[in-house]
Amino acid sequence: MFSTRLLYILVVVVAGTVGSLLVMQLWGSRPLVWTTPATASMQTKSGWNTLSGKPPVLVGHRGEKAFMPEHSRASYWQAALEGADYIEPDLALTHDGHLVVNHNEWLGDNTNVADIPSLSHLRTNKTWLDNGRSISVTNEWFIKDMTLAQVKQLRIRQDPKFAWRPQHFNDVFSVLTFEEYLQIVRNLTVDIGRPFGVIPELKSPKFYNDGRSYPRYFEDRAILTLSHYEWAEVSVEVNRSAHADLKLQPLRALPVGVELGPSAWQSFDLDTAEYLSAHTRNVPIVALVETLPWVFTPGGLDKLSKFAAIISPWKDFFVAGADNVLRSFNVTWDSEEIKSLGGFISPHEFAAEAHRRNVSISPYTFYDSHQPMAYLCQQDTSLGTFCPTDKQAEFFYFFSLGVDYMFVENIVEARLLREQYANQVVA
């Protein structure tokens, strides 16, 4: 009889094979060479414009959500089997203080919570500030209001807005804890025989810290957990006494010769990002940026470079430019302030400007080719000097800019394009 773990492996191997075959139909039948960025760089000349001179690193966005329910055990396994370099979790905090993995602060659009009568009383409305912007969500079930036991009753589903994604695995997998995610990646490292990077994003820290015993509860809980699993060193002591209830599983030693992959922190909250930078050693900070105008200036890059090793903007900043993208988000700015910081950097120069400050660039998100690319220029061709018309044009443009990391969906497709660019342009 199959063990649960072997069943998971079988599921993702089958789904991964199907996904790979679908991509091969799109991109031709030549065999895919499975390489890590390090080995790929040995197969090409030093022609990549990245800060390291190596091929861009591919981050599996919420695992492999193009084929599996996002942030599920199967999504993480499939991301690994498809050759992701990093596998991404988003972190949230339950009412009773458990770190769990979910993209949104609520659960109605990607779980079966609406089908569970005993949880109906938790449906509510919330409004909070996120980077100065007011967020209002109505008629939802929020992780913040639920205990871990309640969250564990749920099963993950594909978001119904994306009907082309396979629906076969809806309601199979439970919501994971951060600790379970880290255990999965450690096991993948051993079972598949290569390291994978972990890159947790702390979602809405002020939202989750509200009502806690002190204002860095969420951050410190994440730091202690990542440190326990040997992906972080605590460089400045955190408030351990407030987390005496944090009971983490004992670690099994890795086999001789097996090493963990790298780690990085992510957050849109730059105050949190700076705190994580100050309290952990050898864990680069990914500053996620979308609605802060000053970031896209020379002076803004100077400020971010003091604590962020990687800057991660929405990808259209590299196509339509900061002014057009910010307007589309209804963000206003002080023209004199922007001028004093050096003005908005042109979209095709932003990566190079970051590299001059020894900062890497990681745009998000590069969707599966079934999904619209979501560039402004596709509605208004006057926005930007380049507008991608297909997946290959999109990837080749960003490769030419020298982006260092990319958050991707359909990892097989992304890896094929990275190899194709290496063969056609770099070699």
CSV table of C-alpha atoms in Angstrom, one decimal:
chain,number,residue,atom,x,y,z
A,1,MET,CA,0.0,0.0,0.0
A,2,PHE,CA,1.3,3.5,-0.9
A,3,SER,CA,2.4,5.8,1.8
A,4,THR,CA,0.9,9.3,1.8
A,5,ARG,CA,4.3,10.7,0.8
A,6,LEU,CA,4.7,8.3,-2.1
A,7,LEU,CA,1.2,9.2,-3.2
A,8,TYR,CA,2.1,12.8,-3.3
A,9,ILE,CA,5.2,12.0,-5.3
A,10,LEU,CA,3.2,10.0,-7.8
A,11,VAL,CA,0.7,12.7,-8.2
A,12,VAL,CA,3.2,15.4,-8.9
A,13,VAL,CA,5.3,13.2,-11.2
A,14,VAL,CA,2.3,12.4,-13.4
A,15,ALA,CA,1.1,16.1,-13.4
A,16,GLY,CA,4.6,17.4,-14.0
A,17,THR,CA,5.0,15.0,-17.0
A,18,VAL,CA,1.7,16.1,-18.5
A,19,GLY,CA,2.7,19.7,-18.0
A,20,SER,CA,6.1,19.2,-19.6
A,21,LEU,CA,4.5,17.5,-22.6
A,22,LEU,CA,2.1,20.4,-23.0
A,23,VAL,CA,5.0,22.8,-23.0
A,24,MET,CA,7.0,20.7,-25.5
A,25,GLN,CA,4.0,20.9,-27.8
A,26,LEU,CA,4.3,24.7,-27.6
A,27,TRP,CA,8.1,25.0,-27.8
A,28,GLY,CA,9.1,22.1,-29.9
A,29,SER,CA,10.3,18.6,-29.2
A,30,ARG,CA,14.0,19.1,-28.5
A,31,PRO,CA,15.0,17.5,-25.2
A,32,LEU,CA,15.2,19.8,-22.2
A,33,VAL,CA,18.6,19.9,-20.5
A,34,TRP,CA,17.9,19.9,-16.7
A,35,THR,CA,20.5,22.2,-15.2
A,36,THR,CA,20.8,24.6,-12.3
A,37,PRO,CA,21.9,28.2,-12.9
A,38,ALA,CA,25.4,27.3,-11.8
A,39,THR,CA,25.8,24.4,-14.3
A,40,ALA,CA,24.0,26.4,-17.0
A,41,SER,CA,26.5,29.2,-16.7
A,42,MET,CA,29.3,26.7,-17.5
A,43,GLN,CA,27.6,25.8,-20.7
A,44,THR,CA,27.3,29.3,-21.9
A,45,LYS,CA,29.7,32.2,-22.5
A,46,SER,CA,29.8,35.0,-20.0
A,47,GLY,CA,27.1,37.0,-21.8
A,48,TRP,CA,24.4,37.3,-19.2
A,49,ASN,CA,23.8,40.9,-18.1
A,50,THR,CA,22.9,39.8,-14.6
A,51,LEU,CA,24.8,41.1,-11.6
A,52,SER,CA,26.5,37.7,-11.1
A,53,GLY,CA,27.0,37.0,-14.8
A,54,LYS,CA,25.0,33.8,-14.5
A,55,PRO,CA,21.5,33.0,-15.9
A,56,PRO,CA,18.6,34.4,-14.0
A,57,VAL,CA,17.3,32.4,-11.0
A,58,LEU,CA,13.7,31.1,-11.4
A,59,VAL,CA,11.5,31.3,-8.4
A,60,GLY,CA,8.4,29.0,-8.4
A,61,HIS,CA,5.6,31.5,-7.6
A,62,ARG,CA,3.6,29.9,-4.8
A,63,GLY,CA,5.1,26.6,-5.9
A,64,GLU,CA,3.8,25.5,-9.3
A,65,LYS,CA,0.4,27.1,-9.4
A,66,ALA,CA,0.0,26.7,-13.1
A,67,PHE,CA,-0.8,23.0,-12.5
A,68,MET,CA,-1.5,22.5,-8.8
A,69,PRO,CA,-3.5,24.4,-6.2
A,70,GLU,CA,-1.1,27.1,-5.0
A,71,HIS,CA,0.9,26.6,-1.8
A,72,SER,CA,-0.1,23.0,-1.6
A,73,ARG,CA,2.3,20.2,-0.8
A,74,ALA,CA,1.8,19.0,-4.4
A,75,SER,CA,2.5,22.5,-5.8
A,76,TYR,CA,5.9,22.5,-3.9
A,77,TRP,CA,6.8,19.0,-5.1
A,78,GLN,CA,6.0,19.8,-8.7
A,79,ALA,CA,8.0,23.1,-8.6
A,80,ALA,CA,11.0,21.0,-7.4
A,81,LEU,CA,10.5,18.3,-10.0
A,82,GLU,CA,10.2,21.0,-12.8
A,83,GLY,CA,13.5,22.5,-11.7
A,84,ALA,CA,12.7,25.7,-9.8
A,85,ASP,CA,15.7,27.3,-8.1
A,86,TYR,CA,13.6,28.7,-5.3
A,87,ILE,CA,10.2,27.7,-4.0
A,88,GLU,CA,8.1,30.5,-2.6
A,89,PRO,CA,5.7,30.5,0.4
A,90,ASP,CA,3.6,33.4,1.6
A,91,LEU,CA,3.2,33.6,5.4
A,92,ALA,CA,0.2,34.4,7.5
A,93,LEU,CA,-0.5,34.2,11.2
A,94,THR,CA,-3.5,32.4,12.8
A,95,HIS,CA,-5.4,33.7,15.8
A,96,ASP,CA,-3.5,31.3,18.1
A,97,GLY,CA,-0.1,32.3,16.7
A,98,HIS,CA,0.7,29.7,14.1
A,99,LEU,CA,2.5,30.6,10.9
A,100,VAL,CA,0.7,29.2,7.9
A,101,VAL,CA,1.2,29.4,4.2
A,102,ASN,CA,-1.4,31.3,2.1
A,103,HIS,CA,-1.2,34.2,-0.3
A,104,ASN,CA,-4.2,36.3,0.8
A,105,GLU,CA,-5.2,37.3,4.3
A,106,TRP,CA,-8.5,35.5,3.6
A,107,LEU,CA,-9.4,32.0,2.5
A,108,GLY,CA,-12.6,32.2,0.5
A,109,ASP,CA,-11.2,32.2,-3.0
A,110,ASN,CA,-8.7,29.3,-2.8
A,111,THR,CA,-10.2,26.9,-0.2
A,112,ASN,CA,-13.5,25.1,0.6
A,113,VAL,CA,-14.1,27.2,3.7
A,114,ALA,CA,-17.6,28.3,2.4
A,115,ASP,CA,-18.6,24.6,2.5
A,116,ILE,CA,-17.9,24.1,6.2
A,117,PRO,CA,-21.0,25.2,8.3
A,118,SER,CA,-19.1,25.2,11.6
A,119,LEU,CA,-16.9,28.1,10.3
A,120,SER,CA,-19.7,30.2,8.9
A,121,HIS,CA,-19.7,32.5,12.0
A,122,LEU,CA,-16.2,33.6,11.1
A,123,ARG,CA,-17.2,35.3,7.9
A,124,THR,CA,-16.7,39.0,8.3
A,125,ASN,CA,-15.4,42.3,6.8
A,126,LYS,CA,-12.0,43.9,7.5
A,127,THR,CA,-10.2,47.1,6.6
A,128,TRP,CA,-6.5,47.7,7.2
A,129,LEU,CA,-3.6,49.9,5.9
A,130,ASP,CA,-1.0,48.3,3.7
A,131,ASN,CA,2.0,50.6,2.8
A,132,GLY,CA,-0.3,53.6,3.4
A,133,ARG,CA,-3.1,52.3,1.2
A,134,SER,CA,-6.5,51.3,2.6
A,135,ILE,CA,-7.5,47.7,1.9
A,136,SER,CA,-11.1,46.6,2.4
A,137,VAL,CA,-12.3,43.0,2.0
A,138,THR,CA,-15.9,42.0,2.7
A,139,ASN,CA,-17.7,38.7,3.4
A,140,GLU,CA,-14.5,36.7,3.9
A,141,TRP,CA,-12.9,34.3,6.3
A,142,PHE,CA,-9.7,35.7,7.6
A,143,ILE,CA,-6.7,33.6,8.8
A,144,LYS,CA,-6.2,36.1,11.6
A,145,ASP,CA,-9.5,35.1,13.1
A,146,MET,CA,-9.1,31.3,12.9
A,147,THR,CA,-7.2,28.9,15.0
A,148,LEU,CA,-4.7,26.4,13.4
A,149,ALA,CA,-7.2,23.6,14.1
A,150,GLN,CA,-9.9,25.5,12.1
A,151,VAL,CA,-7.5,26.3,9.2
A,152,LYS,CA,-6.5,22.6,9.1
A,153,GLN,CA,-10.1,21.6,8.3
A,154,LEU,CA,-9.8,23.4,5.0
A,155,ARG,CA,-8.7,22.0,1.6
A,156,ILE,CA,-7.0,24.1,-1.1
A,157,ARG,CA,-8.6,24.8,-4.5
A,158,GLN,CA,-7.5,26.4,-7.7
A,159,ASP,CA,-8.8,29.9,-7.9
A,160,PRO,CA,-12.0,29.6,-10.0
A,161,LYS,CA,-11.1,32.7,-12.0
A,162,PHE,CA,-8.4,30.6,-13.8
A,163,ALA,CA,-10.6,27.9,-15.3
A,164,TRP,CA,-7.8,26.6,-17.6
A,165,ARG,CA,-5.7,25.4,-14.7
A,166,PRO,CA,-6.2,21.7,-13.9
A,167,GLN,CA,-9.0,21.3,-11.3
A,168,HIS,CA,-8.4,17.6,-10.6
A,169,PHE,CA,-6.6,18.2,-7.3
A,170,ASN,CA,-9.1,20.6,-5.7
A,171,ASP,CA,-10.0,19.7,-2.1
A,172,VAL,CA,-7.2,17.2,-1.7
A,173,PHE,CA,-4.5,19.1,0.1
A,174,SER,CA,-4.6,21.0,3.4
A,175,VAL,CA,-3.2,24.4,4.2
A,176,LEU,CA,0.4,24.0,5.3
A,177,THR,CA,2.2,25.5,8.3
A,178,PHE,CA,5.5,27.4,7.6
A,179,GLU,CA,7.2,24.6,9.5
A,180,GLU,CA,5.6,21.9,7.2
A,181,TYR,CA,6.8,23.9,4.2
A,182,LEU,CA,10.4,24.0,5.5
A,183,GLN,CA,10.3,20.3,6.2
A,184,ILE,CA,9.0,19.7,2.7
A,185,VAL,CA,11.9,21.6,1.1
A,186,ARG,CA,14.5,19.9,3.4
A,187,ASN,CA,13.0,16.5,2.3
A,188,LEU,CA,13.1,17.6,-1.4
A,189,THR,CA,16.7,18.5,-1.1
A,190,VAL,CA,17.5,15.0,0.1
A,191,ASP,CA,15.1,13.0,-2.1
A,192,ILE,CA,15.8,14.9,-5.4
A,193,GLY,CA,19.4,15.4,-4.7
A,194,ARG,CA,19.8,19.1,-5.3
A,195,PRO,CA,19.3,22.2,-3.1
A,196,PHE,CA,16.3,24.5,-3.4
A,197,GLY,CA,16.1,28.1,-2.1
A,198,VAL,CA,13.4,29.2,0.4
A,199,ILE,CA,12.1,32.7,0.0
A,200,PRO,CA,9.2,33.4,2.5
A,201,GLU,CA,7.2,36.5,2.1
A,202,LEU,CA,5.7,38.1,5.2
A,203,LYS,CA,2.3,39.3,4.2
A,204,SER,CA,0.8,42.4,5.8
A,205,PRO,CA,3.0,42.4,9.0
A,206,LYS,CA,1.2,45.3,10.6
A,207,PHE,CA,-2.2,43.6,10.0
A,208,TYR,CA,-1.0,40.4,11.7
A,209,ASN,CA,0.9,42.2,14.5
A,210,ASP,CA,-2.2,44.3,15.5
A,211,GLY,CA,-3.4,43.0,18.8
A,212,ARG,CA,-0.3,41.0,19.6
A,213,SER,CA,1.9,41.4,22.7
A,214,TYR,CA,4.4,43.6,20.8
A,215,PRO,CA,4.7,45.1,17.3
A,216,ARG,CA,7.3,42.6,15.9
A,217,TYR,CA,5.6,39.4,16.9
A,218,PHE,CA,5.1,38.2,13.3
A,219,GLU,CA,8.6,38.9,12.2
A,220,ASP,CA,10.3,37.3,15.3
A,221,ARG,CA,8.2,34.2,15.0
A,222,ALA,CA,9.2,33.8,11.4
A,223,ILE,CA,12.9,34.5,12.3
A,224,LEU,CA,12.9,31.8,15.0
A,225,THR,CA,11.3,29.3,12.7
A,226,LEU,CA,13.6,29.8,9.8
A,227,SER,CA,16.6,29.8,12.2
A,228,HIS,CA,15.5,26.5,13.7
A,229,TYR,CA,15.5,24.9,10.2
A,230,GLU,CA,19.0,26.2,9.6
A,231,TRP,CA,18.2,28.7,6.9
A,232,ALA,CA,19.0,31.8,9.0
A,233,GLU,CA,21.3,33.0,11.7
A,234,VAL,CA,19.9,35.4,14.3
A,235,SER,CA,22.4,38.3,14.2
A,236,VAL,CA,20.5,40.6,16.7
A,237,GLU,CA,18.6,38.9,19.5
A,238,VAL,CA,14.8,38.8,19.2
A,239,ASN,CA,12.1,38.6,21.9
A,240,ARG,CA,12.3,34.9,22.5
A,241,SER,CA,10.4,35.1,25.8
A,242,ALA,CA,7.2,36.1,23.9
A,243,HIS,CA,7.5,32.9,21.9
A,244,ALA,CA,7.9,30.3,24.6
A,245,ASP,CA,4.9,28.6,23.2
A,246,LEU,CA,6.6,28.0,19.8
A,247,LYS,CA,7.2,24.3,19.7
A,248,LEU,CA,9.2,23.3,16.7
A,249,GLN,CA,9.9,19.7,15.6
A,250,PRO,CA,13.4,18.3,16.3
A,251,LEU,CA,15.6,18.3,13.2
A,252,ARG,CA,16.9,15.2,11.6
A,253,ALA,CA,20.5,15.7,10.5
A,254,LEU,CA,21.0,15.9,6.7
A,255,PRO,CA,22.9,13.1,5.1
A,256,VAL,CA,26.6,13.6,4.7
A,257,GLY,CA,27.3,15.8,1.6
A,258,VAL,CA,23.8,17.2,1.4
A,259,GLU,CA,23.6,21.0,1.8
A,260,LEU,CA,20.6,23.3,2.0
A,261,GLY,CA,19.9,25.8,-0.6
A,262,PRO,CA,20.0,29.6,0.0
A,263,SER,CA,17.3,31.6,1.7
A,264,ALA,CA,15.9,35.1,1.4
A,265,TRP,CA,13.2,37.2,3.0
A,266,GLN,CA,10.5,39.1,1.1
A,267,SER,CA,8.1,41.9,2.2
A,268,PHE,CA,6.2,44.8,0.7
A,269,ASP,CA,6.4,46.4,4.1
A,270,LEU,CA,9.9,48.1,3.9
A,271,ASP,CA,9.9,48.7,7.6
A,272,THR,CA,9.6,44.9,8.1
A,273,ALA,CA,12.2,44.3,5.4
A,274,GLU,CA,14.7,46.5,7.2
A,275,TYR,CA,14.0,44.8,10.5
A,276,LEU,CA,14.6,41.4,9.0
A,277,SER,CA,17.8,42.6,7.5
A,278,ALA,CA,19.0,43.9,10.9
A,279,HIS,CA,18.1,40.7,12.8
A,280,THR,CA,19.3,37.9,10.5
A,281,ARG,CA,22.7,37.1,8.9
A,282,ASN,CA,23.2,35.7,5.4
A,283,VAL,CA,19.6,36.0,4.4
A,284,PRO,CA,19.2,38.6,1.6
A,285,ILE,CA,16.2,40.9,1.7
A,286,VAL,CA,13.9,41.1,-1.3
A,287,ALA,CA,12.2,44.5,-1.1
A,288,LEU,CA,8.8,44.1,-2.9
A,289,VAL,CA,7.8,47.4,-4.4
A,290,GLU,CA,4.7,48.5,-6.3
A,291,THR,CA,3.1,51.7,-5.1
A,292,LEU,CA,6.0,53.8,-3.7
A,293,PRO,CA,7.1,56.4,-6.2
A,294,TRP,CA,10.4,57.3,-4.6
A,295,VAL,CA,11.7,53.8,-5.1
A,296,PHE,CA,12.0,54.3,-8.8
A,297,THR,CA,14.5,57.1,-8.6
A,298,PRO,CA,18.3,57.1,-8.2
A,299,GLY,CA,17.9,58.4,-4.7
A,300,GLY,CA,15.4,55.7,-3.9
A,301,LEU,CA,17.7,53.0,-5.0
A,302,ASP,CA,20.4,54.5,-2.9
A,303,LYS,CA,18.1,54.2,0.1
A,304,LEU,CA,16.9,50.7,-0.6
A,305,SER,CA,20.5,49.4,-1.2
A,306,LYS,CA,21.3,50.1,2.5
A,307,PHE,CA,19.3,47.0,3.5
A,308,ALA,CA,17.9,45.2,0.4
A,309,ALA,CA,20.1,42.9,-1.7
A,310,ILE,CA,17.2,42.4,-4.2
A,311,ILE,CA,14.5,44.8,-5.4
A,312,SER,CA,11.4,43.2,-6.8
A,313,PRO,CA,9.0,45.5,-8.7
A,314,TRP,CA,5.9,44.6,-10.7
A,315,LYS,CA,7.2,43.7,-14.2
A,316,ASP,CA,5.4,46.5,-16.1
A,317,PHE,CA,7.7,49.0,-14.5
A,318,PHE,CA,10.3,47.7,-16.9
A,319,VAL,CA,8.0,48.2,-19.9
A,320,ALA,CA,5.5,51.1,-19.4
A,321,GLY,CA,7.7,52.9,-16.9
A,322,ALA,CA,7.2,54.2,-13.3
A,323,ASP,CA,4.9,57.1,-14.1
A,324,ASN,CA,2.5,55.1,-16.3
A,325,VAL,CA,2.3,52.2,-13.9
A,326,LEU,CA,1.8,54.3,-10.8
A,327,ARG,CA,-1.0,56.2,-12.5
A,328,SER,CA,-2.7,52.9,-13.3
A,329,PHE,CA,-2.6,52.2,-9.6
A,330,ASN,CA,-4.1,55.6,-8.8
A,331,VAL,CA,-0.9,56.6,-7.0
A,332,THR,CA,0.1,60.3,-6.9
A,333,TRP,CA,3.5,61.8,-6.1
A,334,ASP,CA,5.2,65.0,-5.3
A,335,SER,CA,7.0,66.1,-8.5
A,336,GLU,CA,9.5,68.2,-6.7
A,337,GLU,CA,10.4,65.3,-4.4
A,338,ILE,CA,10.9,62.9,-7.3
A,339,LYS,CA,13.0,65.5,-9.1
A,340,SER,CA,15.2,66.0,-6.0
A,341,LEU,CA,15.8,62.2,-6.0
A,342,GLY,CA,17.0,62.3,-9.6
A,343,GLY,CA,13.7,61.7,-11.4
A,344,PHE,CA,12.1,58.4,-12.5
A,345,ILE,CA,14.6,56.0,-14.0
A,346,SER,CA,13.7,54.9,-17.5
A,347,PRO,CA,12.3,51.4,-17.6
A,348,HIS,CA,15.1,49.8,-19.7
A,349,GLU,CA,17.8,51.4,-17.3
A,350,PHE,CA,16.3,50.4,-14.0
A,351,ALA,CA,18.1,47.0,-13.7
A,352,ALA,CA,21.4,48.5,-14.7
A,353,GLU,CA,21.0,51.3,-12.2
A,354,ALA,CA,20.3,48.7,-9.4
A,355,HIS,CA,23.4,46.7,-10.5
A,356,ARG,CA,25.6,49.8,-10.1
A,357,ARG,CA,24.6,49.7,-6.5
A,358,ASN,CA,25.3,46.0,-6.2
A,359,VAL,CA,21.6,45.3,-5.9
A,360,SER,CA,19.9,42.5,-7.9
A,361,ILE,CA,16.5,42.8,-9.6
A,362,SER,CA,13.6,40.3,-9.5
A,363,PRO,CA,10.5,41.3,-11.4
A,364,TYR,CA,7.1,39.6,-10.8
A,365,THR,CA,5.1,37.7,-12.0
A,366,PHE,CA,5.6,35.8,-15.3
A,367,TYR,CA,2.5,33.9,-15.8
A,368,ASP,CA,1.7,30.6,-17.6
A,369,SER,CA,1.2,31.3,-21.3
A,370,HIS,CA,-2.5,30.5,-21.0
A,371,GLN,CA,-2.9,33.6,-18.9
A,372,PRO,CA,-2.8,37.2,-20.3
A,373,MET,CA,0.6,38.9,-19.6
A,374,ALA,CA,-1.2,42.0,-18.1
A,375,TYR,CA,0.9,44.8,-19.6
A,376,LEU,CA,-0.6,48.3,-19.9
A,377,CYS,CA,0.7,48.5,-23.5
A,378,GLN,CA,-1.6,45.7,-24.5
A,379,GLN,CA,-4.5,48.2,-23.9
A,380,ASP,CA,-2.6,51.3,-25.0
A,381,THR,CA,0.3,50.9,-27.4
A,382,SER,CA,1.6,54.4,-26.7
A,383,LEU,CA,2.8,53.2,-23.3
A,384,GLY,CA,6.4,52.1,-23.6
A,385,THR,CA,8.8,51.6,-26.5
A,386,PHE,CA,8.4,47.8,-26.4
A,387,CYS,CA,5.3,45.7,-25.9
A,388,PRO,CA,5.7,41.9,-25.7
A,389,THR,CA,3.4,39.9,-27.9
A,390,ASP,CA,4.1,36.4,-26.7
A,391,LYS,CA,5.9,34.6,-23.9
A,392,GLN,CA,9.2,34.3,-25.8
A,393,ALA,CA,9.4,38.0,-26.6
A,394,GLU,CA,8.5,38.8,-22.9
A,395,PHE,CA,11.3,36.6,-21.5
A,396,PHE,CA,13.9,37.5,-24.0
A,397,TYR,CA,13.3,41.2,-23.3
A,398,PHE,CA,13.8,40.7,-19.5
A,399,PHE,CA,16.8,38.5,-20.1
A,400,SER,CA,18.4,41.3,-22.2
A,401,LEU,CA,17.8,43.8,-19.4
A,402,GLY,CA,19.8,41.6,-17.1
A,403,VAL,CA,17.2,40.7,-14.5
A,404,ASP,CA,18.7,38.4,-11.8
A,405,TYR,CA,15.6,36.6,-10.5
A,406,MET,CA,12.2,36.0,-12.0
A,407,PHE,CA,9.0,34.9,-10.2
A,408,VAL,CA,7.5,32.4,-12.7
A,409,GLU,CA,4.5,30.2,-13.2
A,410,ASN,CA,4.8,27.1,-15.5
A,411,ILE,CA,8.5,26.5,-14.6
A,412,VAL,CA,9.1,24.1,-17.4
A,413,GLU,CA,8.1,26.8,-19.9
A,414,ALA,CA,10.4,29.3,-18.1
A,415,ARG,CA,13.3,27.0,-18.1
A,416,LEU,CA,12.9,26.2,-21.8
A,417,LEU,CA,13.0,29.9,-22.6
A,418,ARG,CA,16.0,30.4,-20.4
A,419,GLU,CA,17.8,27.6,-22.3
A,420,GLN,CA,16.7,28.9,-25.6
A,421,TYR,CA,18.0,32.4,-24.8
A,422,ALA,CA,21.3,30.9,-23.7
A,423,ASN,CA,21.6,29.0,-26.9
A,424,GLN,CA,20.5,31.7,-29.3
A,425,VAL,CA,21.8,34.9,-27.7
A,426,VAL,CA,24.4,34.2,-25.0
A,427,ALA,CA,26.3,31.3,-26.6
